[in-house]
mmCIF file of C-alpha atoms in Angstrom:
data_model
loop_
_atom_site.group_PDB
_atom_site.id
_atom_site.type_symbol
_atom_site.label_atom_id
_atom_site.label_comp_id
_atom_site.label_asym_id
_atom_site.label_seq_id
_atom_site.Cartn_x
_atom_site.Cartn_y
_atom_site.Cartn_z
ATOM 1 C CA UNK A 1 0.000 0.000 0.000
ATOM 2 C CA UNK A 2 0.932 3.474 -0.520
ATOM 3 C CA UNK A 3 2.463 5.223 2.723
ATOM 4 C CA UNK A 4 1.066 8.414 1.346
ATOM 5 C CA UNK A 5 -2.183 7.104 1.193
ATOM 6 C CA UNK A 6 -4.923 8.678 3.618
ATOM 7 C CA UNK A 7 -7.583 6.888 5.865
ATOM 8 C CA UNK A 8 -10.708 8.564 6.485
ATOM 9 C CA UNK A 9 -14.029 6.500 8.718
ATOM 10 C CA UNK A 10 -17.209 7.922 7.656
ATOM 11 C CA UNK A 11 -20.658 6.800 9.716
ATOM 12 C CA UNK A 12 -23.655 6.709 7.152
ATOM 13 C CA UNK A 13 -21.855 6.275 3.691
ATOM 14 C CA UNK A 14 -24.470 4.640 2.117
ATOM 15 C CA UNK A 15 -26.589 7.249 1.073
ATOM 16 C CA UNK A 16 -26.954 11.046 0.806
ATOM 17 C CA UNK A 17 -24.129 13.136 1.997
ATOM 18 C CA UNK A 18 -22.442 10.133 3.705
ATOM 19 C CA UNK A 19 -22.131 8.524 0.421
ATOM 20 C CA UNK A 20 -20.897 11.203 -1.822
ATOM 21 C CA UNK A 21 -18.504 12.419 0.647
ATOM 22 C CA UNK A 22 -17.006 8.388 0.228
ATOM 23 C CA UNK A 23 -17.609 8.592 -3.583
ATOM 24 C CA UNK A 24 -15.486 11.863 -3.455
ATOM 25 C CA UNK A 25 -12.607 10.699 -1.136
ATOM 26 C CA UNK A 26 -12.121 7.507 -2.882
ATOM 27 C CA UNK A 27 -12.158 9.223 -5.899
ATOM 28 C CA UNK A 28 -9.349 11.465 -4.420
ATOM 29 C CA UNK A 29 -7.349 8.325 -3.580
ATOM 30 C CA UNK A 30 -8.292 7.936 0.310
ATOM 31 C CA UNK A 31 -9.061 4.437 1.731
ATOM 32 C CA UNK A 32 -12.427 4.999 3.249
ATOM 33 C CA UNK A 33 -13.900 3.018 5.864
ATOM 34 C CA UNK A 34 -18.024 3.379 5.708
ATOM 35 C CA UNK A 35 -19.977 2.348 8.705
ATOM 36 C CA UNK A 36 -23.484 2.073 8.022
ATOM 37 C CA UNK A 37 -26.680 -0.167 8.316
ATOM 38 C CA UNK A 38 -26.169 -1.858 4.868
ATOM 39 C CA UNK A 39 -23.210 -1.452 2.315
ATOM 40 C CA UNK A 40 -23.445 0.336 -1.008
ATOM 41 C CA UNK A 41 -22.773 -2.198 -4.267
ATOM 42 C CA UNK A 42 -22.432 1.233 -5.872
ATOM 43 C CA UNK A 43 -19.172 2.294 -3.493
ATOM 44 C CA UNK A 44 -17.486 -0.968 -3.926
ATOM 45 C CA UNK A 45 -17.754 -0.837 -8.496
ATOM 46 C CA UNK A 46 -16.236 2.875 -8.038
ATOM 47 C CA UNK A 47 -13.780 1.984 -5.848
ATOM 48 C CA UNK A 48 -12.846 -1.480 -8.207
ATOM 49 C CA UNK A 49 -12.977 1.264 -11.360
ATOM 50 C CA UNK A 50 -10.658 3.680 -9.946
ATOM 51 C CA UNK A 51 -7.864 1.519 -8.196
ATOM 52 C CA UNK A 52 -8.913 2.546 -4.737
ATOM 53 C CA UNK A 53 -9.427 0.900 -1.284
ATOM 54 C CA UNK A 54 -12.720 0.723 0.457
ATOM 55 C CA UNK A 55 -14.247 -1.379 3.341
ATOM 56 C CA UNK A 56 -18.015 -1.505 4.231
ATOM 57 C CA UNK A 57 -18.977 -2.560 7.717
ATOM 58 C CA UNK A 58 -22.976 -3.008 8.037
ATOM 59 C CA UNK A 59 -23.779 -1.959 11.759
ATOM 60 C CA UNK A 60 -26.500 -0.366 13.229
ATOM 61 C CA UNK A 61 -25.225 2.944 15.266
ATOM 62 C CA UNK A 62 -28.129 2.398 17.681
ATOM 63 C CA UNK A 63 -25.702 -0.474 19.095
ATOM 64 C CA UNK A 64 -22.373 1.169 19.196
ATOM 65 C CA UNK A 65 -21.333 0.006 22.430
ATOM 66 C CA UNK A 66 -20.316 -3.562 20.234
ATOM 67 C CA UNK A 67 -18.650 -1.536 17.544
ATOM 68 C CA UNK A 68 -15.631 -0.145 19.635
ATOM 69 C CA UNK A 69 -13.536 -3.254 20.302
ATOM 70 C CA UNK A 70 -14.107 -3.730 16.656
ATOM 71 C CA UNK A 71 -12.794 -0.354 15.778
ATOM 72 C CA UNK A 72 -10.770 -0.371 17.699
ATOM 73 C CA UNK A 73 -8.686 -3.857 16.943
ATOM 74 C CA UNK A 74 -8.639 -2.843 13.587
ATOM 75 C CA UNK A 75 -7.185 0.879 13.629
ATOM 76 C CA UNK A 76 -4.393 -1.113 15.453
ATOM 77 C CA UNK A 77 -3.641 -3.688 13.151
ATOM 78 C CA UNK A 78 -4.372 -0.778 9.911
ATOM 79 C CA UNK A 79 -1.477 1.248 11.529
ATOM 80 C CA UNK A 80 1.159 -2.212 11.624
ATOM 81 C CA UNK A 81 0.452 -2.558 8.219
ATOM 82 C CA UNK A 82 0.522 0.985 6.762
ATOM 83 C CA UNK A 83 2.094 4.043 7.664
ATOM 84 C CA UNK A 84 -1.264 6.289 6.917
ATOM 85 C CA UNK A 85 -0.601 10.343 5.769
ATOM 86 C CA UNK A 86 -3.710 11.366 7.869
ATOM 87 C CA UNK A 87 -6.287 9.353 9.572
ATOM 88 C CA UNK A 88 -9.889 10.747 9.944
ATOM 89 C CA UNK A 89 -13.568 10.127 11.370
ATOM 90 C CA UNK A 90 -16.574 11.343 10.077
ATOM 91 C CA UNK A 91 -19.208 11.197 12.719
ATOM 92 C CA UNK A 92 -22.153 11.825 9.730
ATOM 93 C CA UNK A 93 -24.967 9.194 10.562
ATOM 94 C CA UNK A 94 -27.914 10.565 11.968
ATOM 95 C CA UNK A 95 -31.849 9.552 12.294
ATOM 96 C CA UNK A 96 -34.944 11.825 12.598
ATOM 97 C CA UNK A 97 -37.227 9.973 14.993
ATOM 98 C CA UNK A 98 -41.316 10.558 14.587
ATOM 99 C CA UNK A 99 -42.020 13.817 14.341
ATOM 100 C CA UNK A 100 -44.323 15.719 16.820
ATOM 101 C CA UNK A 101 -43.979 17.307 20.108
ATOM 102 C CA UNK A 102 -41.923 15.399 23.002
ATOM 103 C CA UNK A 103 -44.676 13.682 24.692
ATOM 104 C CA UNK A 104 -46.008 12.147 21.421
ATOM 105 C CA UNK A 105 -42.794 10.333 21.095
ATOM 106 C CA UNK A 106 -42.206 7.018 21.159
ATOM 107 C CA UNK A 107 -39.672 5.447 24.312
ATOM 108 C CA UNK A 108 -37.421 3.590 21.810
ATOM 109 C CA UNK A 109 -38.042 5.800 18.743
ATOM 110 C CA UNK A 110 -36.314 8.531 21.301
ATOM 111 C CA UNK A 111 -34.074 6.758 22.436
ATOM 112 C CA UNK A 112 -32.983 5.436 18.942
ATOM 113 C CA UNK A 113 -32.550 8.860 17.727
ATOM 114 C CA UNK A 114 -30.317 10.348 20.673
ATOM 115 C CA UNK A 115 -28.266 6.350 20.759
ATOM 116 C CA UNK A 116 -27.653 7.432 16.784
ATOM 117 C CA UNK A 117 -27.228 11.353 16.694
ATOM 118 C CA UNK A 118 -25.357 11.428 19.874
ATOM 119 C CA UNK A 119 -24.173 8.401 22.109
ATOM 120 C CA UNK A 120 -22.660 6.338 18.753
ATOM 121 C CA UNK A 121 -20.398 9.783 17.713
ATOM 122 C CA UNK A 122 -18.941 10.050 21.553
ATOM 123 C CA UNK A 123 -18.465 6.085 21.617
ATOM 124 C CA UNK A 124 -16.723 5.595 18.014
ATOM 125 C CA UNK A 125 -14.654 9.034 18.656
ATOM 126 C CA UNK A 126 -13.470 7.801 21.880
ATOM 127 C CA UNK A 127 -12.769 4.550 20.298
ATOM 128 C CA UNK A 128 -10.934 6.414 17.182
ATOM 129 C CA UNK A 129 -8.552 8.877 19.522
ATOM 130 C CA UNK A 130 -8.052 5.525 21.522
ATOM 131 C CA UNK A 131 -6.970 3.193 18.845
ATOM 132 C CA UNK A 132 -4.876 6.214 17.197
ATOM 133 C CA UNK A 133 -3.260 7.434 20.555
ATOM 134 C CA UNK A 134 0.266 7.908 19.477
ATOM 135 C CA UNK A 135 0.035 7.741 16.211
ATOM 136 C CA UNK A 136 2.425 10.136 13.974
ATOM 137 C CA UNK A 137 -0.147 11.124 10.951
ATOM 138 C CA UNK A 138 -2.336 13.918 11.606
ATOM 139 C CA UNK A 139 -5.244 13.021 13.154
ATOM 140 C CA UNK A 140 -9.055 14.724 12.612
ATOM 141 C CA UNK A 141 -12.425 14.277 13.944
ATOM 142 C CA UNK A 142 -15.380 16.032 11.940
ATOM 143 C CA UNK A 143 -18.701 15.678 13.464
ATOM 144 C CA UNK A 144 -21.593 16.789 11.354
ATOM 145 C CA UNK A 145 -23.892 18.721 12.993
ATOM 146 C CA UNK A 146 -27.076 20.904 12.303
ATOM 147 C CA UNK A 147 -28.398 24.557 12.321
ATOM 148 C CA UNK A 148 -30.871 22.841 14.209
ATOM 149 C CA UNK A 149 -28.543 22.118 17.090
ATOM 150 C CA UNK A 150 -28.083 25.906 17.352
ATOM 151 C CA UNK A 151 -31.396 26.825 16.669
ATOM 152 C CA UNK A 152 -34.931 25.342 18.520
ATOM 153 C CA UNK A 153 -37.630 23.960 16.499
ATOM 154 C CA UNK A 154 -40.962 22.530 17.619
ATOM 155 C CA UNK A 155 -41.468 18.741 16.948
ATOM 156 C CA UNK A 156 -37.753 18.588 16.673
ATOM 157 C CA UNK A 157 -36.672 18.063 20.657
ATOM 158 C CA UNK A 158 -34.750 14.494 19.907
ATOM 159 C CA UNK A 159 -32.968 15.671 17.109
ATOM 160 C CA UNK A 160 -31.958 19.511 18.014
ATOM 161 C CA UNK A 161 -30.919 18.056 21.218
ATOM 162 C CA UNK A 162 -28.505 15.548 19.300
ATOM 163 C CA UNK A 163 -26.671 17.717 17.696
ATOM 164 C CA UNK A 164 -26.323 20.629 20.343
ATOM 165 C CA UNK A 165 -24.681 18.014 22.423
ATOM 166 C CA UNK A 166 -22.774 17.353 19.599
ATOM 167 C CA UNK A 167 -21.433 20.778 19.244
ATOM 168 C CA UNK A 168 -20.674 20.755 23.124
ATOM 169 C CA UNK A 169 -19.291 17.539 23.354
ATOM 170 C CA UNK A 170 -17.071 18.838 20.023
ATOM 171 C CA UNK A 171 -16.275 21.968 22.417
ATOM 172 C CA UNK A 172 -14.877 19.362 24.943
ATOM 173 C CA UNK A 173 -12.723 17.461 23.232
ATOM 174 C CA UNK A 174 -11.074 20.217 21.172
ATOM 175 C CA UNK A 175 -9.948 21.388 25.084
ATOM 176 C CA UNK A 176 -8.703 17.554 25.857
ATOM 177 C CA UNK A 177 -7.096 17.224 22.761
ATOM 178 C CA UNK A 178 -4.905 20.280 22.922
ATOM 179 C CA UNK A 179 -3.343 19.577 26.323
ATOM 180 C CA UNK A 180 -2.098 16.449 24.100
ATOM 181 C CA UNK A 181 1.303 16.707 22.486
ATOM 182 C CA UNK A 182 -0.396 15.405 18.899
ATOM 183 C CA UNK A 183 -3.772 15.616 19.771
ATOM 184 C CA UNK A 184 -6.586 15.306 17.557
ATOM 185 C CA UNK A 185 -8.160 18.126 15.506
ATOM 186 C CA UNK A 186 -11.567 18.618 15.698
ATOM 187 C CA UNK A 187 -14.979 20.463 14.548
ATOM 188 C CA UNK A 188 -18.199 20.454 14.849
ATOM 189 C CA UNK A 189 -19.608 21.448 11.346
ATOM 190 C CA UNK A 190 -23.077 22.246 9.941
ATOM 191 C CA UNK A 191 -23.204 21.909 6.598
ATOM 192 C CA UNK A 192 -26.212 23.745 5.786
ATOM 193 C CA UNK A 193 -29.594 22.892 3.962
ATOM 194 C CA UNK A 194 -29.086 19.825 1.927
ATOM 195 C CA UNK A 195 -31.785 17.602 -0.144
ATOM 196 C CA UNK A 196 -31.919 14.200 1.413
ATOM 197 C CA UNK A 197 -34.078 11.442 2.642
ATOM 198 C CA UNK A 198 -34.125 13.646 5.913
ATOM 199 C CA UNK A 199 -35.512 17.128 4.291
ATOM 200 C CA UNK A 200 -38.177 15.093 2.504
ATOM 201 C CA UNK A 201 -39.270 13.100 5.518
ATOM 202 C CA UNK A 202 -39.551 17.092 7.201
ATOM 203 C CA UNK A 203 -41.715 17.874 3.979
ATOM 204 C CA UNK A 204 -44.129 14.778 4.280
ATOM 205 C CA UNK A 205 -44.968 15.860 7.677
ATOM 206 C CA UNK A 206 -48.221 16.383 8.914
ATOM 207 C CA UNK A 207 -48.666 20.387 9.401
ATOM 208 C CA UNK A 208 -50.860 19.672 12.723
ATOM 209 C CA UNK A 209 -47.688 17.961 13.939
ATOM 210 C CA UNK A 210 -45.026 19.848 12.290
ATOM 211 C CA UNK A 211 -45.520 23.648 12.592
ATOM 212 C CA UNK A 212 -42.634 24.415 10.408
ATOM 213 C CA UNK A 213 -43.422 21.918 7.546
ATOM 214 C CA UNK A 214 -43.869 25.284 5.327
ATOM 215 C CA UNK A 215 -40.518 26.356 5.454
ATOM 216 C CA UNK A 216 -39.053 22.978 4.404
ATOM 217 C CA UNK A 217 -41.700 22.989 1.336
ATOM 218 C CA UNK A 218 -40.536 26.382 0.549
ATOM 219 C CA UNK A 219 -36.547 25.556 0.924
ATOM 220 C CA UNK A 220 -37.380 22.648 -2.054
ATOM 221 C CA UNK A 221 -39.814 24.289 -4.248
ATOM 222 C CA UNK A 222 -37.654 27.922 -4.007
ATOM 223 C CA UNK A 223 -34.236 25.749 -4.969
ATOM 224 C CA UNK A 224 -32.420 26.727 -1.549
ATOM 225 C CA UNK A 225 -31.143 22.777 -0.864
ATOM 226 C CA UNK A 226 -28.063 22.398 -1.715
ATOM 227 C CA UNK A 227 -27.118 18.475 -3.615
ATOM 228 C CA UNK A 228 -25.524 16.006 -1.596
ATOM 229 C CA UNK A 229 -22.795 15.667 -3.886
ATOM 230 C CA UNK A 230 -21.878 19.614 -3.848
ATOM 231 C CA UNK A 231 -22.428 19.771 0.179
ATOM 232 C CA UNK A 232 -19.645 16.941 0.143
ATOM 233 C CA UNK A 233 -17.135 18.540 -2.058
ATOM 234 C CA UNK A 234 -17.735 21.763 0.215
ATOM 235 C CA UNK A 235 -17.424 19.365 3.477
ATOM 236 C CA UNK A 236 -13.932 17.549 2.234
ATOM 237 C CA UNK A 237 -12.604 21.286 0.894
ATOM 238 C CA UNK A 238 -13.437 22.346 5.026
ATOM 239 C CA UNK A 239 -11.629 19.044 6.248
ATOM 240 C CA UNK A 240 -8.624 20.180 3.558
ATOM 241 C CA UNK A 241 -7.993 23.638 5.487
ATOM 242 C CA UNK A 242 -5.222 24.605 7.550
ATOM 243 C CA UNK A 243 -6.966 25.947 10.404
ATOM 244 C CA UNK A 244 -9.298 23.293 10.419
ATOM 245 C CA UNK A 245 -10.255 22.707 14.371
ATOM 246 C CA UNK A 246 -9.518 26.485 14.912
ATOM 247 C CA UNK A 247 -13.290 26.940 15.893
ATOM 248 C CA UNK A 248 -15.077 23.816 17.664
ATOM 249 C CA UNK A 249 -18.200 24.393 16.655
ATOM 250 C CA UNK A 250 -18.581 26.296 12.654
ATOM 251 C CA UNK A 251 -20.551 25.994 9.545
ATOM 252 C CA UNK A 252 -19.260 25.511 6.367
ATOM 253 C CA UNK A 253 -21.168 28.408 4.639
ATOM 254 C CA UNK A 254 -18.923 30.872 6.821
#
């Protein structure tokens, strides 16, 4: 294998903006680990068409206590074998649970959505900085977050509350990591209004449930989503820049 080659772990890579930011790396010559409930056939034919490398593990993030030995194990034997230019983790994979006010919320539809959007990112990047600890490549962890983790939104409670913990918990670790001597870089990173499976599931909403199902109607039919595959590029340009993990918590339209 090529020592100059990089490794980057992205969560949800088989569809949306999980899978175009895998299409795009691979594409760029990374070796990309996706993580997701079932593999894409699609990832492996680019990735046998282009020379590159990539894996597909089929988990579900709602267990990702079983994941980290895993992970773990192999980071460790990954770094015997190959002397990686940059390892990096992608903490994309998120879930919208039913959507209505708190109490209309189902116990494990909750707690799916906060095990997903929240608990899996903290337990696979504590796994990734474990597994890595030491390591001599350059070392990133991008969490995808939301505008809605910085913003409140009715019906929303599960899912806002993922992903302002996910901007704190970001805050946290960039702190830990920088009493390190080669600690991890990290962000936090909304990548604004994107069309996928998640903004049409917002649309199909009903209104008596949903007071803002208007403004995600108007977002589609006034062309303000940005494509998955152009929200990737501008995601992988972000990871790219030399003050990345400068600010925690950011958005990728600043």
């Amino acid at each position: 294998m090529n020592p100059s080659t990089h490794l980057t772990l992205i969560t949800g890579a088989s569809r949306g903006m999980g899978f175009s930011m895998a299409r795009q790396l691979l594409t760029a010559g990374h070796t990309v680990l996706g993580i997701s409930r079932t593999a894409m056939p699609e990832l492996e034919e680019h990735a046998r068409h282009i020379g590159a490398t990539v894996l597909q593990w089929e988990h579900d993030l709602a267990d990702s206590g079983s994941l980290k030995g895993k992970l773990e194990s192999w980071l460790k034997d990954s770094q015997a074998e190959q002397a990686w230019a940059s390892v990096t983790l992608i903490n994309n994979a998120g879930v919208i649970p039913q959507i209505g006010s708190l109490d209309q919320i189902g116990e494990g539809d909750l707690a799916r959505a906060l095990r997903v959007g929240l608990e899996a990112p903290m337990q696979i990047t504590a796994a990734f900085l474990r597994a890595t600890d030491g390591w001599k490549a350059p070392r990133k962890v991008l969490n995808i977050s939301s505008g809605l983790g910085r913003r409140a939104m009715a019906s929303q409670a599960a899912y806002c509350a993922a992903k302002a913990g996910m901007d704190h918990f970001t805050r946290c670790l960039v702190l830990e990591e920088a009493l390190k001597p080669h600690g991890a870089k990290a962000c936090s990173l909304a990548p604004g209004v994107i069309d996928t499976g998640m903004q049409e599931q917002l649309r199909a909403a009903d209104p008596k449930a949903f007071p803002d199902r208007e403004s995600f109607v108007g977002l589609k039919t006034g062309g303000s989503l940005t494509s998955p595959e152009d929200a990737a590029a501008r995601i992988i340009a972000f990871l790219a820049r030399p003050d990345f993990g400068t600010n925690p918590v950011a958005d990728v339209r600043d």
